Structure formats: structure tokens, C-alpha cells
Amino acid sequence: MLAILVKPKGKTRENVLLMWFLSLNAAVSCSFISSPSSRSVSSPCPARSTMEEELPPPQSDLPSPNPSSSIDTTLQKKHQAMLDRLSNRHESRQKTATTSTAIDSTASFLSKFTDSKRSIESLLDNSPNTPDPTLLKSHLANISSSISSLEKLVAESSYFLPSYELRSSLKCIENLKQSLENLNSQLIPKKKFSFKNKSTSKPNPVNSNTNPIPPNPSHIPQSIRDSPGIRNKESQTLSKNFKNFKEIGEFTLSDLNSCEVKLIGCINALFVNRLRNCRVYTGPVIGSILLEEVENCVFVLASHQIRIHCAKSCDFYLRVRSRPIIEYCGGVRFAPYCLRYVGIEEDLTEAGLEEENENWGYVDDFKWLRAVKSPNWSVLEESERIGCVEIEDSGSTEAEVEIEGV
């Protein structure tokens, strides 16, 4: 026992040394008994009596309190909550900015559309009252051009317009076209009257066919005649991959009979002329597609604009940015684009045709100006559709050699 070593009070030096020794011993005992977390606290350890030193040490498996650990956990939770709030606030701001951009674009479109519509209505209401046919035709042509420009504005804005605004705009354009047709009948009635008078002397009955007799084929521009293409083939399977031809412009398919044509990749424009009993599958066309004199064919096409002239008994599977246009056609049917090949999604995105807007089902028949739907075209029933068409780059050397100008 350390208490036995205490000397009488007379020996001061020895007493001081003894007290110092006892204090040092108590401090050492405190360091062994206290936990690691308690040793980090700066408060001094109180002196222990000899009875306290004989107590057994605390069990090591008992959890010792760790205030700094609980504080760290609380701070981490608060920090994570703050980060979550900031992230949610950033996402909310991004959504608000995107919505604001779409709203601004729609508002800008509606402003332009309304101004153009009022201008066209003013031209319709203030038509010149003159017998001069040249002046009347010029006025009507000006109105027709304005309506076409308005229709182009709707086509270019269709990708961001809400469905209600798009349908309303298209309906308004149809009404303007009908008003123009009525005005044309009012301003130039003598032409029809004189034509009837002349025709009475000819006992030649006219068939009441819904399809008017098509005129002679339009003159083919020299640039189309000289463009690369596939011409004058019969009963062949022809394929071409344009991914390695970055500067390809117009491409022509002409005078083909009972052929299957597969075009992979993007081209700027496509001209199709005089095809019979053919199947044509093409990747996206960045510009426009013009088809003339085609019969009993199947076309799978994607383009910003598609115009069909003199087609008979053909099926068209389309993805098109504006409404398809037909003239002098009969028995043509329409369905959505159904082509697949490796890399087609990238090609559609490059051509700006990655979204399906269902314009394939809204066909304008320029030779049917009545209020009821044209009988010259119809939507192809799902049970009669060909389904998804998957093509591969066959690498046929023979087909590559036969293609002119590439």
C-alpha cells in the first residue's frame, strides 16, 4: 500500500517528494483506465485513491461513448441533405428553362402564323373586281403562294408544336385553301361557262372517273438525268451503301421493272421515275423525294418532303416531316415507315427525321379540292402491311458495278 510510505510532517522535503510520487502514480493509473476517446479530452484526470486503483478495469467489450463519431454522422447527414436540395433545385431550373424555350418557340410561331393568316384573309376579302383575267390570275397566284409559305412554316415548326396547335393550324390552312378555291370559282366563272358551250357540239361522253387524266410527264431536268443512279434494270436485286459517299447529291431510280432496291445511308435527294412491280427500301433522304409514273410498287421512304405524281396501285410506308402530296394518283395506300438496318437511328438523326409525327396519314391530294376526303388514297390496314423490313449491306460487287455515276 502506498499510504504506508507517508512520513511524519516534520520531514518536509521527504513529504513533498512523497506527494509528488503519489500524484505521478495517480496520473499513470488514470491513463490506463480511461478510454482512447477520453484521453483526447484536455481536462485533467482527478487523483485516484489507493482503493480506486485496486478496482478491476472495465470490460473491453462494452461500447464506449464516442461523441465525436455521432457528431460526424449528424454533419454528414446534413451535408447530404443540402446536396440533395441543391440537385433538386438545379433539375427544377433546367425543366423550367426547357419548358420556357418550348413556350417561347410556340408563342413565336403563333405570332407569325396569325400575322400570315390575317394577311391571306385580307387578300381574299379585298380581291380586285376587274374583268382582266391576267390581273385576277396574278392575284390568285399570290394568295396561293402565301398559303404555301404558311404551310411550310407549319411543317418546319411541327416538331415542337403541341398536338392541339398543330391540328388547329392544319385545319386553318385547309379552310384557307377552300376559300381560295371558292374565290377562284367566283372570279373566273366565264371560263367554265364557255367551255360547256363549246363542248355541247361534241357528242363525246366523258367518263366520271375520280382521277383526272394526267398530263404528259413533266420535263426531267438535266441535273437529274446526269445524277448517279440505277437505270434500265429488270428482275434484279440491287443494293447500295452511301455511308462512304459523303458528297452524294441527287440519286435517281429510273426505268426499273420487277426489281428490289435497297439503299443504306443518307442522300440529299431522290428522284424515282417509271418503275413497275418494284420494291424500294431507302434510308433517310435529307431533302425531298419526287416519284413519277410508278405502278404496282412498294416504297419504304423517309424524307422531309415527298411528292407523288401519276402513281397507280402502290403502297407507301413513309416517315415525312411535312404532309405527303399526291397528284393524278389512284389506289395508293399509306402506312408508317418500317425499315431497319445497322446505324439507321444515327442516319435518321442526321437527317432530322428521328421523330415519328404521323404525317404519313395526312395526305394532300392536289387534284381533289372538295370538302370530303379524296377517294384516291387510303390508310393501309394493319393486317395488310408488310411489317418491319430489315436489310443488310450484302456487299454485292455486281450491284455496285451496275450503279451509274457513283
Short mmCIF file of C-alpha atoms in Angstrom, two decimals:
data_model
loop_
_atom_site.label_atom_id
_atom_site.label_comp_id
_atom_site.label_asym_id
_atom_site.label_seq_id
_atom_site.Cartn_x
_atom_site.Cartn_y
_atom_site.Cartn_z
CA MET A 1 0.00 0.00 0.00
CA LEU A 2 1.31 3.44 -0.96
CA ALA A 3 -0.34 5.03 2.04
CA ILE A 4 2.15 3.19 4.37
CA LEU A 5 5.04 5.18 2.88
CA VAL A 6 3.76 8.50 4.22
CA LYS A 7 6.27 10.04 6.74
CA PRO A 8 5.60 12.37 9.67
CA LYS A 9 5.11 16.03 8.91
CA GLY A 10 8.45 17.01 10.31
CA LYS A 11 10.42 15.94 7.31
CA THR A 12 9.14 18.47 4.79
CA ARG A 13 11.42 17.56 1.86
CA GLU A 14 10.56 13.90 2.08
CA ASN A 15 6.88 14.72 2.36
CA VAL A 16 6.98 16.84 -0.78
CA LEU A 17 8.76 14.13 -2.73
CA LEU A 18 6.28 11.56 -1.50
CA MET A 19 3.29 13.67 -2.53
CA TRP A 20 4.81 14.24 -5.99
CA PHE A 21 5.32 10.50 -6.39
CA LEU A 22 1.72 9.78 -5.38
CA SER A 23 0.38 12.36 -7.87
CA LEU A 24 2.51 10.91 -10.67
CA ASN A 25 1.29 7.40 -9.87
CA ALA A 26 -2.34 8.57 -9.91
CA ALA A 27 -1.89 10.19 -13.33
CA VAL A 28 -0.40 7.00 -14.76
CA SER A 29 -3.28 4.96 -13.37
CA CYS A 30 -5.79 7.36 -14.95
CA SER A 31 -4.19 6.95 -18.38
CA PHE A 32 -4.58 3.14 -18.22
CA ILE A 33 -8.16 3.21 -17.00
CA SER A 34 -9.53 5.88 -19.40
CA SER A 35 -10.60 5.03 -22.99
CA PRO A 36 -8.86 6.39 -26.14
CA SER A 37 -11.59 8.88 -26.71
CA SER A 38 -11.38 10.13 -23.14
CA ARG A 39 -7.59 10.56 -23.41
CA SER A 40 -8.13 13.06 -26.21
CA VAL A 41 -10.08 15.32 -23.85
CA SER A 42 -7.89 18.08 -22.45
CA SER A 43 -9.43 18.11 -18.93
CA PRO A 44 -7.05 16.73 -16.25
CA CYS A 45 -7.65 13.36 -14.71
CA PRO A 46 -8.51 13.55 -10.98
CA ALA A 47 -6.34 11.79 -8.46
CA ARG A 48 -7.26 8.29 -7.55
CA SER A 49 -7.18 6.84 -4.09
CA THR A 50 -5.50 3.58 -3.39
CA MET A 51 -8.90 1.92 -3.08
CA GLU A 52 -9.89 3.05 -6.58
CA GLU A 53 -6.65 1.71 -8.03
CA GLU A 54 -7.47 -1.76 -6.78
CA LEU A 55 -10.79 -1.85 -8.71
CA PRO A 56 -10.81 -4.15 -11.78
CA PRO A 57 -10.50 -2.48 -15.19
CA PRO A 58 -13.69 -2.00 -17.26
CA GLN A 59 -14.73 -4.77 -19.65
CA SER A 60 -13.29 -4.21 -23.11
CA ASP A 61 -16.40 -5.45 -24.95
CA LEU A 62 -18.63 -2.70 -23.54
CA PRO A 63 -19.24 0.11 -26.05
CA SER A 64 -17.56 3.29 -25.02
CA PRO A 65 -19.34 6.53 -25.82
CA ASN A 66 -17.84 8.41 -28.77
CA PRO A 67 -19.32 11.91 -29.02
CA SER A 68 -17.13 12.91 -31.98
CA SER A 69 -18.41 9.93 -34.04
CA SER A 70 -22.08 10.85 -33.50
CA ILE A 71 -21.31 14.47 -34.36
CA ASP A 72 -19.60 13.41 -37.61
CA THR A 73 -22.62 11.27 -38.60
CA THR A 74 -25.01 14.16 -38.00
CA LEU A 75 -22.86 16.52 -40.06
CA GLN A 76 -22.71 14.02 -42.93
CA LYS A 77 -26.50 13.68 -42.94
CA LYS A 78 -26.94 17.45 -43.00
CA HIS A 79 -24.37 17.79 -45.80
CA GLN A 80 -26.09 15.10 -47.90
CA ALA A 81 -29.49 16.72 -47.35
CA MET A 82 -28.06 20.04 -48.53
CA LEU A 83 -26.62 18.41 -51.68
CA ASP A 84 -29.99 16.77 -52.43
CA ARG A 85 -31.77 20.10 -52.12
CA LEU A 86 -29.28 21.78 -54.46
CA SER A 87 -29.59 18.94 -57.01
CA ASN A 88 -33.40 19.09 -56.96
CA ARG A 89 -33.28 22.85 -57.34
CA HIS A 90 -30.92 22.56 -60.35
CA GLU A 91 -33.15 19.96 -62.05
CA SER A 92 -36.20 22.12 -61.43
CA ARG A 93 -34.47 25.10 -63.02
CA GLN A 94 -33.46 23.01 -66.06
CA LYS A 95 -37.03 21.78 -66.56
CA THR A 96 -38.32 25.32 -66.22
CA ALA A 97 -35.79 26.56 -68.80
CA THR A 98 -36.74 23.78 -71.27
CA THR A 99 -40.43 24.48 -70.82
CA SER A 100 -39.83 28.20 -71.24
CA THR A 101 -37.94 27.59 -74.51
CA ALA A 102 -40.78 25.45 -75.91
CA ILE A 103 -43.34 28.03 -74.82
CA ASP A 104 -41.33 30.84 -76.41
CA SER A 105 -41.00 28.89 -79.68
CA THR A 106 -44.72 28.14 -79.75
CA ALA A 107 -45.56 31.76 -78.97
CA SER A 108 -43.27 32.96 -81.77
CA PHE A 109 -44.86 30.52 -84.21
CA LEU A 110 -48.40 31.55 -83.25
CA SER A 111 -47.49 35.20 -83.74
CA LYS A 112 -46.07 34.57 -87.23
CA PHE A 113 -48.92 32.24 -88.14
CA THR A 114 -51.58 34.72 -87.04
CA ASP A 115 -49.97 37.58 -88.98
CA SER A 116 -49.71 35.49 -92.15
CA LYS A 117 -53.26 34.21 -91.76
CA ARG A 118 -54.63 37.74 -91.41
CA SER A 119 -52.66 38.85 -94.46
CA ILE A 120 -54.08 35.99 -96.55
CA GLU A 121 -57.61 36.67 -95.33
CA SER A 122 -57.16 40.32 -96.26
CA LEU A 123 -56.11 39.30 -99.78
CA LEU A 124 -59.13 37.02 -100.03
CA ASP A 125 -61.52 39.75 -98.87
CA ASN A 126 -60.02 42.53 -100.99
CA SER A 127 -59.76 40.80 -104.33
CA PRO A 128 -59.85 43.14 -107.35
CA ASN A 129 -63.17 43.41 -109.13
CA THR A 130 -61.86 43.52 -112.66
CA PRO A 131 -62.60 41.52 -115.82
CA ASP A 132 -58.90 41.35 -116.66
CA PRO A 133 -58.04 37.61 -116.36
CA THR A 134 -54.31 38.30 -116.18
CA LEU A 135 -54.70 40.50 -113.12
CA LEU A 136 -57.05 38.03 -111.47
CA LYS A 137 -54.73 35.09 -112.06
CA SER A 138 -51.79 37.04 -110.66
CA HIS A 139 -53.80 37.90 -107.56
CA LEU A 140 -54.91 34.29 -107.04
CA ALA A 141 -51.36 33.03 -107.59
CA ASN A 142 -50.13 35.46 -104.93
CA ILE A 143 -52.67 34.10 -102.45
CA SER A 144 -51.75 30.51 -103.32
CA SER A 145 -48.06 31.27 -102.78
CA SER A 146 -48.81 32.82 -99.38
CA ILE A 147 -50.79 29.75 -98.34
CA SER A 148 -47.90 27.50 -99.42
CA SER A 149 -45.47 29.58 -97.34
CA LEU A 150 -47.78 29.30 -94.35
CA GLU A 151 -47.99 25.54 -94.85
CA LYS A 152 -44.19 25.36 -94.95
CA LEU A 153 -44.00 27.31 -91.68
CA VAL A 154 -46.27 24.75 -90.03
CA ALA A 155 -44.21 21.85 -91.40
CA GLU A 156 -40.95 23.34 -90.13
CA SER A 157 -42.44 24.02 -86.68
CA SER A 158 -44.29 20.72 -86.28
CA TYR A 159 -41.55 19.11 -84.16
CA PHE A 160 -42.07 21.44 -81.18
CA LEU A 161 -45.74 22.41 -81.54
CA PRO A 162 -48.29 20.89 -79.15
CA SER A 163 -50.64 18.49 -80.90
CA TYR A 164 -53.63 20.79 -80.45
CA GLU A 165 -51.85 23.78 -82.01
CA LEU A 166 -50.63 21.63 -84.90
CA ARG A 167 -54.10 20.27 -85.69
CA SER A 168 -55.62 23.73 -85.39
CA SER A 169 -53.02 25.22 -87.76
CA LEU A 170 -53.52 22.49 -90.35
CA LYS A 171 -57.28 22.93 -90.16
CA CYS A 172 -56.88 26.66 -90.68
CA ILE A 173 -54.75 26.05 -93.78
CA GLU A 174 -57.40 23.72 -95.19
CA ASN A 175 -60.01 26.43 -94.68
CA LEU A 176 -57.83 28.97 -96.46
CA LYS A 177 -57.38 26.59 -99.40
CA GLN A 178 -61.12 26.08 -99.60
CA SER A 179 -61.70 29.84 -99.51
CA LEU A 180 -59.21 30.28 -102.34
CA GLU A 181 -60.99 27.66 -104.40
CA ASN A 182 -64.34 29.37 -103.81
CA LEU A 183 -62.87 32.72 -104.77
CA ASN A 184 -61.41 31.23 -107.93
CA SER A 185 -64.86 29.96 -108.90
CA GLN A 186 -66.41 33.36 -108.26
CA LEU A 187 -63.86 35.50 -110.07
CA ILE A 188 -63.42 33.33 -113.15
CA PRO A 189 -66.83 31.79 -113.91
CA LYS A 190 -66.87 32.58 -117.62
CA LYS A 191 -64.18 30.05 -118.38
CA LYS A 192 -66.32 27.14 -117.26
CA PHE A 193 -69.40 28.55 -118.99
CA SER A 194 -67.66 28.99 -122.34
CA PHE A 195 -66.14 25.53 -122.05
CA LYS A 196 -69.58 24.00 -121.59
CA ASN A 197 -70.92 25.86 -124.62
CA LYS A 198 -68.15 24.55 -126.80
CA SER A 199 -68.49 21.02 -125.54
CA THR A 200 -72.21 20.80 -126.37
CA SER A 201 -71.42 20.41 -130.06
CA LYS A 202 -69.34 17.30 -129.39
CA PRO A 203 -71.29 14.15 -128.54
CA ASN A 204 -68.29 12.69 -126.78
CA PRO A 205 -69.26 11.39 -123.31
CA VAL A 206 -66.72 11.81 -120.57
CA ASN A 207 -66.12 9.09 -118.01
CA SER A 208 -66.91 10.26 -114.47
CA ASN A 209 -63.66 8.94 -113.08
CA THR A 210 -62.45 10.42 -109.82
CA ASN A 211 -58.97 10.61 -111.30
CA PRO A 212 -58.43 13.30 -113.93
CA ILE A 213 -56.42 12.39 -116.98
CA PRO A 214 -52.78 13.10 -116.18
CA PRO A 215 -50.86 15.43 -118.45
CA ASN A 216 -47.72 14.45 -120.26
CA PRO A 217 -44.82 13.68 -117.92
CA SER A 218 -43.02 16.80 -116.81
CA HIS A 219 -39.69 17.60 -118.35
CA ILE A 220 -36.86 15.97 -116.43
CA PRO A 221 -34.10 18.47 -115.59
CA GLN A 222 -30.66 17.80 -116.98
CA SER A 223 -29.20 17.65 -113.45
CA ILE A 224 -31.45 14.66 -112.67
CA ARG A 225 -30.57 12.96 -115.95
CA ASP A 226 -26.87 13.27 -115.14
CA SER A 227 -27.17 12.31 -111.46
CA PRO A 228 -25.89 8.97 -110.15
CA GLY A 229 -28.47 6.25 -110.10
CA ILE A 230 -29.82 2.87 -111.14
CA ARG A 231 -31.42 2.76 -114.59
CA ASN A 232 -32.82 0.27 -117.09
CA LYS A 233 -32.82 -2.90 -114.97
CA GLU A 234 -35.19 -5.82 -114.84
CA SER A 235 -35.67 -8.66 -112.34
CA GLN A 236 -32.60 -7.80 -110.24
CA THR A 237 -31.81 -7.17 -106.57
CA LEU A 238 -29.73 -4.01 -106.27
CA SER A 239 -28.19 -2.52 -103.13
CA LYS A 240 -26.01 0.46 -102.32
CA ASN A 241 -24.44 1.74 -99.09
CA PHE A 242 -23.92 5.52 -99.11
CA LYS A 243 -22.10 5.74 -95.78
CA ASN A 244 -18.75 6.11 -97.55
CA PHE A 245 -20.06 8.70 -100.03
CA LYS A 246 -20.29 12.00 -98.14
CA GLU A 247 -20.77 14.17 -101.23
CA ILE A 248 -23.63 12.27 -102.86
CA GLY A 249 -26.34 14.66 -104.08
CA GLU A 250 -29.37 13.59 -106.08
CA PHE A 251 -29.84 9.90 -106.77
CA THR A 252 -32.12 8.50 -109.48
CA LEU A 253 -34.07 5.27 -109.87
CA SER A 254 -35.40 5.09 -113.42
CA ASP A 255 -36.92 2.53 -115.80
CA LEU A 256 -36.89 -0.46 -113.46
CA ASN A 257 -39.15 -3.47 -113.77
CA SER A 258 -39.62 -6.23 -111.17
CA CYS A 259 -36.56 -5.12 -109.18
CA GLU A 260 -35.78 -4.93 -105.47
CA VAL A 261 -33.72 -1.87 -104.50
CA LYS A 262 -32.03 -1.37 -101.11
CA LEU A 263 -30.33 1.94 -100.34
CA ILE A 264 -28.49 2.27 -97.00
CA GLY A 265 -27.36 5.62 -95.56
CA CYS A 266 -28.29 9.25 -96.24
CA ILE A 267 -28.61 11.07 -99.56
CA ASN A 268 -29.63 14.64 -100.31
CA ALA A 269 -32.48 13.99 -102.77
CA LEU A 270 -34.14 11.08 -104.59
CA PHE A 271 -35.92 11.00 -107.95
CA VAL A 272 -37.97 7.92 -108.91
CA ASN A 273 -39.29 7.60 -112.46
CA ARG A 274 -41.06 4.84 -114.42
CA LEU A 275 -40.97 1.88 -112.03
CA ARG A 276 -43.18 -1.19 -112.42
CA ASN A 277 -43.65 -4.08 -109.97
CA CYS A 278 -40.71 -2.99 -107.81
CA ARG A 279 -39.90 -2.90 -104.11
CA VAL A 280 -37.78 0.05 -102.96
CA TYR A 281 -36.32 0.40 -99.44
CA THR A 282 -34.29 3.53 -98.69
CA GLY A 283 -32.63 5.16 -95.72
CA PRO A 284 -33.41 8.80 -94.85
CA VAL A 285 -33.31 11.49 -97.55
CA ILE A 286 -32.19 14.86 -96.18
CA GLY A 287 -34.07 16.87 -98.81
CA SER A 288 -37.05 15.79 -100.89
CA ILE A 289 -38.30 12.78 -102.86
CA LEU A 290 -40.15 13.03 -106.18
CA LEU A 291 -41.91 10.00 -107.70
CA GLU A 292 -43.41 9.93 -111.20
CA GLU A 293 -45.14 7.19 -113.19
CA VAL A 294 -44.93 4.30 -110.75
CA GLU A 295 -47.28 1.33 -110.77
CA ASN A 296 -47.84 -1.72 -108.57
CA CYS A 297 -44.84 -0.94 -106.36
CA VAL A 298 -43.98 -0.88 -102.66
CA PHE A 299 -41.94 2.06 -101.34
CA VAL A 300 -40.40 2.43 -97.86
CA LEU A 301 -39.16 6.03 -97.73
CA ALA A 302 -38.12 8.71 -95.21
CA SER A 303 -37.73 12.36 -96.19
CA HIS A 304 -38.61 15.94 -95.29
CA GLN A 305 -40.90 16.26 -98.31
CA ILE A 306 -42.45 13.61 -100.58
CA ARG A 307 -44.36 14.36 -103.78
CA ILE A 308 -46.04 11.59 -105.80
CA HIS A 309 -47.16 12.19 -109.38
CA CYS A 310 -49.02 9.66 -111.55
CA ALA A 311 -48.95 6.66 -109.21
CA LYS A 312 -51.27 3.68 -109.52
CA SER A 313 -51.85 0.77 -107.11
CA CYS A 314 -48.81 1.47 -104.92
CA ASP A 315 -48.17 1.17 -101.19
CA PHE A 316 -46.09 3.82 -99.42
CA TYR A 317 -44.52 3.32 -95.98
CA LEU A 318 -43.39 6.82 -95.04
CA ARG A 319 -41.74 8.97 -92.41
CA VAL A 320 -42.05 12.56 -93.61
CA ARG A 321 -41.69 15.94 -91.93
CA SER A 322 -44.45 17.60 -93.99
CA ARG A 323 -47.66 16.13 -95.37
CA PRO A 324 -47.24 13.91 -98.47
CA ILE A 325 -48.59 15.35 -101.73
CA ILE A 326 -50.21 13.29 -104.49
CA GLU A 327 -51.35 14.34 -107.97
CA TYR A 328 -53.10 12.24 -110.64
CA CYS A 329 -52.94 9.16 -108.40
CA GLY A 330 -55.32 6.29 -107.79
CA GLY A 331 -55.36 3.27 -105.49
CA VAL A 332 -52.40 4.46 -103.40
CA ARG A 333 -52.21 3.41 -99.75
CA PHE A 334 -50.11 4.75 -96.88
CA ALA A 335 -48.58 3.33 -93.67
CA PRO A 336 -45.75 4.27 -91.25
CA TYR A 337 -42.05 3.80 -92.06
CA CYS A 338 -40.86 0.28 -91.19
CA LEU A 339 -37.21 -0.03 -92.29
CA ARG A 340 -34.37 -1.27 -90.06
CA TYR A 341 -30.63 -1.67 -90.63
CA VAL A 342 -27.48 -1.22 -88.58
CA GLY A 343 -26.96 2.51 -87.98
CA ILE A 344 -30.38 3.69 -89.17
CA GLU A 345 -31.05 5.61 -85.93
CA GLU A 346 -27.90 7.70 -86.46
CA ASP A 347 -28.89 8.31 -90.09
CA LEU A 348 -32.40 9.42 -89.11
CA THR A 349 -30.95 11.80 -86.53
CA GLU A 350 -28.51 13.23 -89.08
CA ALA A 351 -31.39 13.85 -91.49
CA GLY A 352 -33.60 15.38 -88.78
CA LEU A 353 -36.14 12.54 -89.02
CA GLU A 354 -35.62 10.81 -85.68
CA GLU A 355 -39.19 11.53 -84.51
CA GLU A 356 -42.33 9.97 -85.95
CA ASN A 357 -45.00 12.68 -86.38
CA GLU A 358 -47.57 10.50 -88.23
CA ASN A 359 -47.76 12.83 -91.22
CA TRP A 360 -47.88 9.72 -93.40
CA GLY A 361 -51.61 9.54 -92.61
CA TYR A 362 -52.39 13.15 -93.66
CA VAL A 363 -52.13 13.18 -97.45
CA ASP A 364 -52.88 16.23 -99.61
CA ASP A 365 -54.42 15.39 -102.98
CA PHE A 366 -53.80 18.48 -105.11
CA LYS A 367 -56.30 17.29 -107.70
CA TRP A 368 -59.12 16.79 -105.21
CA LEU A 369 -60.33 20.13 -103.88
CA ARG A 370 -63.66 19.09 -102.41
CA ALA A 371 -64.56 19.17 -98.73
CA VAL A 372 -64.82 15.38 -98.41
CA LYS A 373 -61.77 13.11 -98.24
CA SER A 374 -60.13 12.17 -101.53
CA PRO A 375 -61.03 8.66 -102.76
CA ASN A 376 -57.66 8.36 -104.49
CA TRP A 377 -55.74 7.35 -101.34
CA SER A 378 -56.36 5.41 -98.13
CA VAL A 379 -54.62 4.20 -94.98
CA LEU A 380 -53.27 0.68 -95.36
CA GLU A 381 -54.90 -1.74 -92.93
CA GLU A 382 -52.53 -3.23 -90.35
CA SER A 383 -53.44 -6.76 -91.39
CA GLU A 384 -52.20 -6.00 -94.92
CA ARG A 385 -48.93 -4.29 -94.01
CA ILE A 386 -45.58 -5.93 -94.69
CA GLY A 387 -44.25 -5.49 -91.15
CA CYS A 388 -40.72 -4.47 -90.20
CA VAL A 389 -38.21 -4.76 -93.06
CA GLU A 390 -34.60 -5.48 -92.06
CA ILE A 391 -31.89 -5.13 -94.67
CA GLU A 392 -28.16 -5.72 -94.55
CA ASP A 393 -25.27 -4.43 -96.60
CA SER A 394 -24.82 -7.51 -98.74
CA GLY A 395 -21.64 -6.19 -100.33
CA SER A 396 -22.72 -7.42 -103.74
CA THR A 397 -19.98 -6.44 -106.17
CA GLU A 398 -22.27 -6.93 -109.14
CA ALA A 399 -24.85 -4.48 -107.76
CA GLU A 400 -22.17 -1.90 -107.01
CA VAL A 401 -20.79 -2.08 -110.55
CA GLU A 402 -24.20 -1.65 -112.15
CA ILE A 403 -24.90 1.66 -110.39
CA GLU A 404 -24.08 4.56 -112.69
CA GLY A 405 -22.14 7.62 -111.65
CA VAL A 406 -21.07 6.53 -108.16
#
